[in-house]
Amino acid sequence: MNDPIIQCLTDTDVYKFNMMYLVWKLWRRTLGESAMNNRSRRVRLAEIIPEEALREQLDHALTLRFGSEELEQLESFRLEDGRPQYSSEFVKHFLADFQLPQYELKKTADGQYDMRFPGTWAQFILWETLAMSIVTELRGYYTLAAEGKKMADLYDEGRRRRDAKIERLNSYPGIRFMEFVTRRRYSRDWHDELVGELKSGLHHDQMTGTSNVWLARKYGLKAQGTQAHELFMAYARLFGNDPATVRHSQNRVLQDWWDLYGHSLSIALTDTYGTEFFFRMMTPEQARLWKGLRQDSGDPFVFGERAISFYRKHEVNPLDKLVVFSDGLDLDRIIALYERFSRLIQVAFGWGTNLGNDLGIDPISLVIKLVQICGVDCVKLSDNLAKAIGPPELVAFLSEVFGYTVGLSEECRY
Amino acid sequence: MNDPIIQCLTDTDVYKFNMMYLVWKLWRRTLGESAMNNRSRRVRLAEIIPEEALREQLDHALTLRFGSEELEQLESFRLEDGRPQYSSEFVKHFLADFQLPQYELKKTADGQYDMRFPGTWAQFILWETLAMSIVTELRGYYTLAAEGKKMADLYDEGRRRRDAKIERLNSYPGIRFMEFVTRRRYSRDWHDELVGELKSGLHHDQMTGTSNVWLARKYGLKAQGTQAHELFMAYARLFGNDPATVRHSQNRVLQDWWDLYGHSLSIALTDTYGTEFFFRMMTPEQARLWKGLRQDSGDPFVFGERAISFYRKHEVNPLDKLVVFSDGLDLDRIIALYERFSRLIQVAFGWGTNLGNDLGIDPISLVIKLVQICGVDCVKLSDNLAKAIGPPELVAFLSEVFGYTVGLSEECRY
């Protein structure tokens, strides 16, 4: 491969900047580490992607700086009340001087890459989607190359499937989704074309925005996102081991987020330590104030019911609130969820892998997650223990602390 | 005792604000804990000071808020280049809303108080000198009360000793000192009178300033200070356990401090993990740029020699640099150090206990130190292992990491 996969630092999700700003503001010097995990162990990435090719792409990302157009775009973001989303010190000093910190890479005995991003949280936080886009595209490229094919050879099939999605969506003018494709996209070029085609092909503004800052700029779309597990994972470990304090840490995420962004970005991610815990932790006042919730693991139909009963319990009309479904969606599931819930609660979809990597190669379940913060290991439980991350004894401790009861509620999808 | 000992939140050392601002800016949400330690174990504080009286004083401090005059004073501080020392967000939002976090207090089996200040570092950081002033004054009050005496009964003797100091100092027009009395002062009233008398009684500006922000305001003096061990202690533990990283953490303190305050406040505390380590850690460029060094444990005459050779090694003229001696000074020692070094290197003195608590009662060696940061224990070594703090195995680990060799170089002074 010759072309750089990552050509600008805004070719990432806007929520990474939202989280980065919080981390920079409140945890500026805090160190930690994130690491890649390929949950599709059968796909032996280190036997598919040559290490040299991978390093070349990562090294190119290291050379990137924010351009003036990108800084202007980020500085132009406004909250609902007209305040700038980010301070000018953040954009003009921190981002203007920013470069990605060094990565660590080695091959493992079982044919995977051990890829790590140690350093200052406020810096390595930006690696996540960039590295995932790189690995995902390289995996496609070299998988096809081994069969004597090129990436573009699948475009016909990809376009057929994409256009079928667009056509079908046009029968559902009420469906609202954000494209969350970036990290698992087939390729940069494919992603670019896809967003353009979605914009022109959908007749009813079904696509409310894109998570990708670069493509938002290119296509005049709204850059949209919520928040990720890493905030909840870090907060759970940054305040010591007293169970009450650890539990309280999760609400601190919501408080700190609200202090920065208020109502504008008030969609809470619910599943880091199990959705049952989340519904106990969110206060009635927060239930009233926050726009809504994001569902990212477990059974979305069960979640929808629980969200509705949660709001009713707090005397909030569910139709004033929004649920964003973002876990392993395809169009069948989107339509089923839309038809099941849209008359009861507002629904939106964060549509990723199946929207942007549906050309014939089975996508892999790749993540880059926080594994350590300030010297201690990190854990994620989620509503699906196949997605759990962290050392077993710590998983056990935090399961106890958070009263975690949800088991392996569905088969592992990949 | 009826009057509150702490009547305003600026009745503390200015360096607490300097460190608080750094912590607020770079470690805003980081939790930790500081705790009191009475190194004079023979003085059984919990048998002298009634718990109710101690709680009453601490509880009063909890009610305090910064007044507008205090906020204006803090906002008026300027660096050498005219920039404000603190951002207006820090003063107008953080400090304007500030109140001290809750303390924890219980008696121990050996007749001491276990007094702890857990919480957000950027908040409990302000407890240190306030609580020390309270405990020190109460100890004097109740020690005297047990003998049927009042605090004021010692004033005659105190004034005699104070005036003798002033008179003697007036024969040394070249001596420069800052009064570092606050935390170990005999009493608030005595401190107030002392600073007034020093200002009017010294003929040659020997007193360059006071560490106390309130008294600086009251007497039109410069509020002066350097930096404390807590920054170095926290940084040593905030970046994990890799020895190279732990070592590097100490220079990060200097870098972060310089980034905020530049040349204006560039006097480095040298002894947290032994002065030998410090002289290896400070870079030649920093040796050239920084104003000077503070000596706070070990033999000050040995330190002076080492500082001079350190600067010469880096081709810096020692006469361009300043050593601040601040460890257990009395006037004999001040004069001896002044005569020994003032033709070789600039010298100044941070004069505390013996200046502000010399009325007839033996002062105690009381400290409040960081004991935990972000869930891990903290350690201080210093050039005098009698001043070391922390769990023995961690003391051993960090001694190894920092190549610590200095032993118990002098008898414990109290």
Short mmCIF file of C-alpha atoms in Angstrom, two decimals, chain A residues 24-31 89 120 235 237-241 245 252 256 259 373-376, chain B residues 24-31 89 120 235 237-241 245 252 256 259 373-376:
data_model
loop_
_atom_site.label_atom_id
_atom_site.label_comp_id
_atom_site.label_asym_id
_atom_site.label_seq_id
_atom_site.Cartn_x
_atom_site.Cartn_y
_atom_site.Cartn_z
CA TRP A 24 -7.03 17.95 28.98
CA LYS A 25 -9.04 20.21 31.24
CA LEU A 26 -9.40 17.95 34.26
CA TRP A 27 -6.69 15.29 33.97
CA ARG A 28 -4.06 17.12 31.96
CA ARG A 29 -0.96 15.29 33.17
CA THR A 30 -2.50 11.92 33.93
CA LEU A 31 -0.76 8.97 32.32
CA GLU A 89 -6.37 27.76 24.75
CA THR A 120 -0.38 11.12 28.58
CA TYR A 235 -13.03 7.29 36.60
CA ARG A 237 -10.06 3.53 38.90
CA LEU A 238 -8.93 7.07 39.59
CA PHE A 239 -10.49 7.48 43.02
CA GLY A 240 -9.13 4.53 44.97
CA ASN A 241 -10.76 1.26 45.92
CA THR A 245 -16.28 5.98 46.07
CA ARG A 252 -18.80 12.11 38.46
CA ASP A 256 -17.90 16.62 34.72
CA ASP A 259 -20.11 20.99 33.57
CA ILE A 373 -4.72 4.68 34.05
CA CYS A 374 -2.38 6.32 36.53
CA GLY A 375 -0.65 3.00 37.14
CA VAL A 376 -3.71 0.81 37.69
CA TRP B 24 -5.82 22.74 39.54
CA LYS B 25 -4.46 23.32 36.07
CA LEU B 26 -2.79 19.98 35.48
CA TRP B 27 -4.32 17.53 37.97
CA ARG B 28 -7.72 19.06 38.52
CA ARG B 29 -9.66 15.95 39.43
CA THR B 30 -6.86 13.91 41.01
CA LEU B 31 -7.61 12.56 44.46
CA GLU B 89 -10.80 31.43 35.80
CA THR B 120 -9.38 16.33 45.65
CA TYR B 235 4.91 13.17 40.67
CA ARG B 237 3.98 8.16 42.16
CA LEU B 238 1.74 9.43 39.38
CA PHE B 239 3.57 7.88 36.46
CA GLY B 240 3.75 4.20 37.36
CA ASN B 241 6.62 2.14 38.71
CA THR B 245 9.92 7.03 34.45
CA ARG B 252 8.66 17.01 35.09
CA ASP B 256 5.53 22.03 34.72
CA ASP B 259 5.70 26.34 32.13
CA ILE B 373 -2.10 10.22 45.60
CA CYS B 374 -4.43 8.62 43.10
CA GLY B 375 -4.69 5.52 45.27
CA VAL B 376 -0.98 4.92 45.90
#
